[in-house]
């Protein structure tokens, strides 16, 4: 008695057709997502803190694709604190939004982030600004970041690396959001390559 003929992908192997010929070399590669992360620090060696955070972010599930310049930025909210060093990075990742949030939180914790004063001084602050064109609203995560559209220290670095990226909730480009912003806090580019 002969076994039944296989169907689907198995049938292609049965006929001797290599899977790579049909799917290309990326068959086993996980689906990747494009996300933008905001980085900030205003304690200690701020540039070193941002570099450390980047090196901790990068791994098998996440690649840094683009990095904005470094910006020296005036505090927003809690004004009685040192100025920040801020940047935005574009990443390619196989992590889900929740997994990416947990990765960012683990790095903040590892680097000594103190959450006692929500808008106070911090060694490192990592925020998911956008993730593909998703709109996420859970008790622990909001994407796009709920205040990114009204913060110059986010939009100016983001404009540098993705001027035409679209805010999935407001349906406006980064360029358009920056034109509409009421925030007038100082944002000064200090270093292109870091």
mmCIF file of C-alpha atoms in Angstrom:
data_model
loop_
_atom_site.group_PDB
_atom_site.id
_atom_site.type_symbol
_atom_site.label_atom_id
_atom_site.label_comp_id
_atom_site.label_asym_id
_atom_site.label_seq_id
_atom_site.Cartn_x
_atom_site.Cartn_y
_atom_site.Cartn_z
ATOM 1 C CA UNK A 1 0.000 0.000 0.000
ATOM 2 C CA UNK A 2 1.421 3.413 -0.949
ATOM 3 C CA UNK A 3 1.127 6.470 1.259
ATOM 4 C CA UNK A 4 -1.085 9.340 0.045
ATOM 5 C CA UNK A 5 0.571 12.073 -1.963
ATOM 6 C CA UNK A 6 1.522 15.044 0.208
ATOM 7 C CA UNK A 7 -0.029 18.427 -0.405
ATOM 8 C CA UNK A 8 1.113 22.038 -0.001
ATOM 9 C CA UNK A 9 4.764 22.624 0.928
ATOM 10 C CA UNK A 10 5.374 18.915 1.505
ATOM 11 C CA UNK A 11 4.316 18.245 -2.083
ATOM 12 C CA UNK A 12 7.016 20.591 -3.332
ATOM 13 C CA UNK A 13 9.662 18.701 -1.371
ATOM 14 C CA UNK A 14 8.178 15.439 -2.622
ATOM 15 C CA UNK A 15 8.612 16.703 -6.185
ATOM 16 C CA UNK A 16 12.194 17.738 -5.401
ATOM 17 C CA UNK A 17 11.645 21.501 -5.601
ATOM 18 C CA UNK A 18 13.774 23.268 -2.970
ATOM 19 C CA UNK A 19 11.811 25.565 -0.688
ATOM 20 C CA UNK A 20 14.414 28.314 -1.119
ATOM 21 C CA UNK A 21 13.621 28.461 -4.839
ATOM 22 C CA UNK A 22 10.046 29.408 -3.995
ATOM 23 C CA UNK A 23 10.457 31.618 -0.957
ATOM 24 C CA UNK A 24 13.907 33.136 -1.272
ATOM 25 C CA UNK A 25 16.590 32.927 1.380
ATOM 26 C CA UNK A 26 14.488 34.626 4.083
ATOM 27 C CA UNK A 27 12.025 31.784 4.608
ATOM 28 C CA UNK A 28 13.122 31.181 8.203
ATOM 29 C CA UNK A 29 13.475 34.868 9.030
ATOM 30 C CA UNK A 30 10.867 36.191 11.455
ATOM 31 C CA UNK A 31 8.619 39.034 10.400
ATOM 32 C CA UNK A 32 10.304 42.328 11.248
ATOM 33 C CA UNK A 33 8.722 45.558 12.368
ATOM 34 C CA UNK A 34 9.841 49.178 12.131
ATOM 35 C CA UNK A 35 9.744 51.194 15.326
ATOM 36 C CA UNK A 36 11.021 54.540 16.549
ATOM 37 C CA UNK A 37 12.370 54.954 20.065
ATOM 38 C CA UNK A 38 13.049 58.147 21.989
ATOM 39 C CA UNK A 39 16.091 58.253 24.278
ATOM 40 C CA UNK A 40 16.820 60.812 26.968
ATOM 41 C CA UNK A 41 19.214 61.368 29.867
ATOM 42 C CA UNK A 42 19.988 64.260 32.209
ATOM 43 C CA UNK A 43 22.111 62.633 34.945
ATOM 44 C CA UNK A 44 25.830 61.920 34.764
ATOM 45 C CA UNK A 45 27.555 61.494 31.408
ATOM 46 C CA UNK A 46 24.428 61.855 29.289
ATOM 47 C CA UNK A 47 26.001 60.901 25.954
ATOM 48 C CA UNK A 48 27.592 57.802 27.494
ATOM 49 C CA UNK A 49 24.217 56.853 29.011
ATOM 50 C CA UNK A 50 22.555 57.030 25.582
ATOM 51 C CA UNK A 51 25.341 54.970 23.985
ATOM 52 C CA UNK A 52 25.050 52.352 26.741
ATOM 53 C CA UNK A 53 21.286 52.135 26.250
ATOM 54 C CA UNK A 54 21.763 51.644 22.490
ATOM 55 C CA UNK A 55 24.265 48.849 23.002
ATOM 56 C CA UNK A 56 21.896 47.132 25.464
ATOM 57 C CA UNK A 57 18.980 47.480 23.032
ATOM 58 C CA UNK A 58 20.722 45.894 20.082
ATOM 59 C CA UNK A 59 20.647 42.113 19.814
ATOM 60 C CA UNK A 60 19.301 39.197 17.819
ATOM 61 C CA UNK A 61 15.738 40.576 17.933
ATOM 62 C CA UNK A 62 16.556 44.246 17.350
ATOM 63 C CA UNK A 63 18.811 46.189 14.976
ATOM 64 C CA UNK A 64 19.470 49.925 15.046
ATOM 65 C CA UNK A 65 18.755 51.224 11.531
ATOM 66 C CA UNK A 66 19.097 55.019 11.886
ATOM 67 C CA UNK A 67 20.187 57.336 14.665
ATOM 68 C CA UNK A 68 19.386 61.025 14.905
ATOM 69 C CA UNK A 69 21.898 63.603 16.026
ATOM 70 C CA UNK A 70 22.228 64.282 19.747
ATOM 71 C CA UNK A 71 20.215 67.234 21.012
ATOM 72 C CA UNK A 72 20.633 69.328 24.152
ATOM 73 C CA UNK A 73 17.075 69.997 25.324
ATOM 74 C CA UNK A 74 15.325 72.095 27.894
ATOM 75 C CA UNK A 75 13.298 70.131 30.484
ATOM 76 C CA UNK A 76 9.533 70.040 29.977
ATOM 77 C CA UNK A 77 7.110 69.689 32.894
ATOM 78 C CA UNK A 78 9.463 69.581 35.896
ATOM 79 C CA UNK A 79 11.693 72.545 35.011
ATOM 80 C CA UNK A 80 13.974 72.564 38.073
ATOM 81 C CA UNK A 81 16.446 69.958 36.784
ATOM 82 C CA UNK A 82 19.439 69.708 34.418
ATOM 83 C CA UNK A 83 18.928 69.901 30.662
ATOM 84 C CA UNK A 84 18.557 66.622 28.789
ATOM 85 C CA UNK A 85 20.473 64.952 26.013
ATOM 86 C CA UNK A 86 17.930 63.444 23.598
ATOM 87 C CA UNK A 87 17.955 61.389 20.415
ATOM 88 C CA UNK A 88 15.603 59.217 18.366
ATOM 89 C CA UNK A 89 16.486 55.906 16.735
ATOM 90 C CA UNK A 90 14.764 53.827 14.099
ATOM 91 C CA UNK A 91 14.911 50.104 14.825
ATOM 92 C CA UNK A 92 13.993 46.930 13.016
ATOM 93 C CA UNK A 93 12.722 44.295 15.426
ATOM 94 C CA UNK A 94 11.002 40.938 15.712
ATOM 95 C CA UNK A 95 9.773 41.900 19.196
ATOM 96 C CA UNK A 96 6.080 42.644 19.699
ATOM 97 C CA UNK A 97 5.185 46.102 21.071
ATOM 98 C CA UNK A 98 4.798 44.623 24.572
ATOM 99 C CA UNK A 99 8.112 42.763 24.348
ATOM 100 C CA UNK A 100 9.832 45.925 23.134
ATOM 101 C CA UNK A 101 8.342 47.891 26.040
ATOM 102 C CA UNK A 102 9.638 45.266 28.495
ATOM 103 C CA UNK A 103 13.095 45.379 26.871
ATOM 104 C CA UNK A 104 13.156 49.175 27.309
ATOM 105 C CA UNK A 105 12.011 48.916 30.942
ATOM 106 C CA UNK A 106 14.660 46.278 31.715
ATOM 107 C CA UNK A 107 17.367 48.543 30.305
ATOM 108 C CA UNK A 108 16.078 51.525 32.299
ATOM 109 C CA UNK A 109 16.104 49.406 35.461
ATOM 110 C CA UNK A 110 19.568 47.995 34.739
ATOM 111 C CA UNK A 111 20.908 51.521 34.242
ATOM 112 C CA UNK A 112 19.399 52.756 37.517
ATOM 113 C CA UNK A 113 16.285 54.629 36.385
ATOM 114 C CA UNK A 114 14.370 56.027 39.371
ATOM 115 C CA UNK A 115 10.606 56.261 38.773
ATOM 116 C CA UNK A 116 9.812 58.068 42.058
ATOM 117 C CA UNK A 117 9.570 61.470 40.333
ATOM 118 C CA UNK A 118 7.715 60.814 37.033
ATOM 119 C CA UNK A 119 9.092 63.851 35.145
ATOM 120 C CA UNK A 120 12.212 64.223 37.253
ATOM 121 C CA UNK A 121 15.901 63.679 36.518
ATOM 122 C CA UNK A 122 16.784 60.327 35.004
ATOM 123 C CA UNK A 123 19.829 58.320 34.039
ATOM 124 C CA UNK A 124 17.977 56.972 31.016
ATOM 125 C CA UNK A 125 14.501 57.241 29.553
ATOM 126 C CA UNK A 126 13.442 54.963 26.688
ATOM 127 C CA UNK A 127 10.068 55.441 25.008
ATOM 128 C CA UNK A 128 8.394 53.667 22.110
ATOM 129 C CA UNK A 129 7.245 56.524 19.894
ATOM 130 C CA UNK A 130 5.795 54.575 16.963
ATOM 131 C CA UNK A 131 5.630 50.917 15.939
ATOM 132 C CA UNK A 132 4.791 50.215 12.292
ATOM 133 C CA UNK A 133 1.450 51.951 11.733
ATOM 134 C CA UNK A 134 -0.092 50.410 14.839
ATOM 135 C CA UNK A 135 -2.329 52.175 17.289
ATOM 136 C CA UNK A 136 -2.118 50.430 20.668
ATOM 137 C CA UNK A 137 -4.117 51.377 23.761
ATOM 138 C CA UNK A 138 -3.683 49.137 26.810
ATOM 139 C CA UNK A 139 -3.348 49.813 30.529
ATOM 140 C CA UNK A 140 0.451 49.655 30.236
ATOM 141 C CA UNK A 141 1.223 50.810 26.693
ATOM 142 C CA UNK A 142 0.039 53.513 24.298
ATOM 143 C CA UNK A 143 1.361 53.707 20.727
ATOM 144 C CA UNK A 144 1.981 56.219 19.262
ATOM 145 C CA UNK A 145 3.430 57.734 22.420
ATOM 146 C CA UNK A 146 0.600 59.857 23.871
ATOM 147 C CA UNK A 147 2.635 63.085 24.142
ATOM 148 C CA UNK A 148 5.081 62.765 21.248
ATOM 149 C CA UNK A 149 3.106 65.139 19.007
ATOM 150 C CA UNK A 150 3.497 68.015 21.474
ATOM 151 C CA UNK A 151 7.199 67.620 22.296
ATOM 152 C CA UNK A 152 9.863 69.367 20.253
ATOM 153 C CA UNK A 153 12.597 67.221 21.830
ATOM 154 C CA UNK A 154 10.944 64.197 20.181
ATOM 155 C CA UNK A 155 9.762 65.676 16.888
ATOM 156 C CA UNK A 156 12.956 67.498 15.894
ATOM 157 C CA UNK A 157 15.200 64.393 16.122
ATOM 158 C CA UNK A 158 12.443 62.297 14.529
ATOM 159 C CA UNK A 159 12.128 64.811 11.675
ATOM 160 C CA UNK A 160 15.833 64.313 10.991
ATOM 161 C CA UNK A 161 15.520 60.551 10.359
ATOM 162 C CA UNK A 162 11.878 60.100 9.271
ATOM 163 C CA UNK A 163 10.252 63.377 8.165
ATOM 164 C CA UNK A 164 7.464 61.647 6.262
ATOM 165 C CA UNK A 165 6.597 59.003 8.860
ATOM 166 C CA UNK A 166 2.882 59.202 9.659
ATOM 167 C CA UNK A 167 1.432 59.385 13.165
ATOM 168 C CA UNK A 168 -1.095 56.529 13.036
ATOM 169 C CA UNK A 169 -3.653 58.222 15.282
ATOM 170 C CA UNK A 170 -3.439 61.831 14.063
ATOM 171 C CA UNK A 171 -2.781 60.902 10.395
ATOM 172 C CA UNK A 172 -0.143 63.621 10.049
ATOM 173 C CA UNK A 173 3.515 63.428 9.063
ATOM 174 C CA UNK A 174 6.247 64.354 11.518
ATOM 175 C CA UNK A 175 6.860 67.471 9.439
ATOM 176 C CA UNK A 176 3.189 68.496 9.805
ATOM 177 C CA UNK A 177 3.145 67.761 13.539
ATOM 178 C CA UNK A 178 6.168 69.983 14.084
ATOM 179 C CA UNK A 179 4.485 72.866 12.246
ATOM 180 C CA UNK A 180 1.458 72.621 14.575
ATOM 181 C CA UNK A 181 3.307 72.258 17.885
ATOM 182 C CA UNK A 182 2.628 74.717 20.732
ATOM 183 C CA UNK A 183 5.831 73.708 22.622
ATOM 184 C CA UNK A 184 8.552 76.373 22.433
ATOM 185 C CA UNK A 185 11.206 74.671 24.595
ATOM 186 C CA UNK A 186 14.817 74.897 23.413
ATOM 187 C CA UNK A 187 16.205 72.005 21.338
ATOM 188 C CA UNK A 188 19.809 72.427 20.137
ATOM 189 C CA UNK A 189 21.714 69.934 18.008
ATOM 190 C CA UNK A 190 25.092 69.250 19.603
ATOM 191 C CA UNK A 191 26.506 66.264 17.706
ATOM 192 C CA UNK A 192 25.643 64.617 14.385
ATOM 193 C CA UNK A 193 27.634 61.390 14.835
ATOM 194 C CA UNK A 194 27.850 59.683 18.201
#
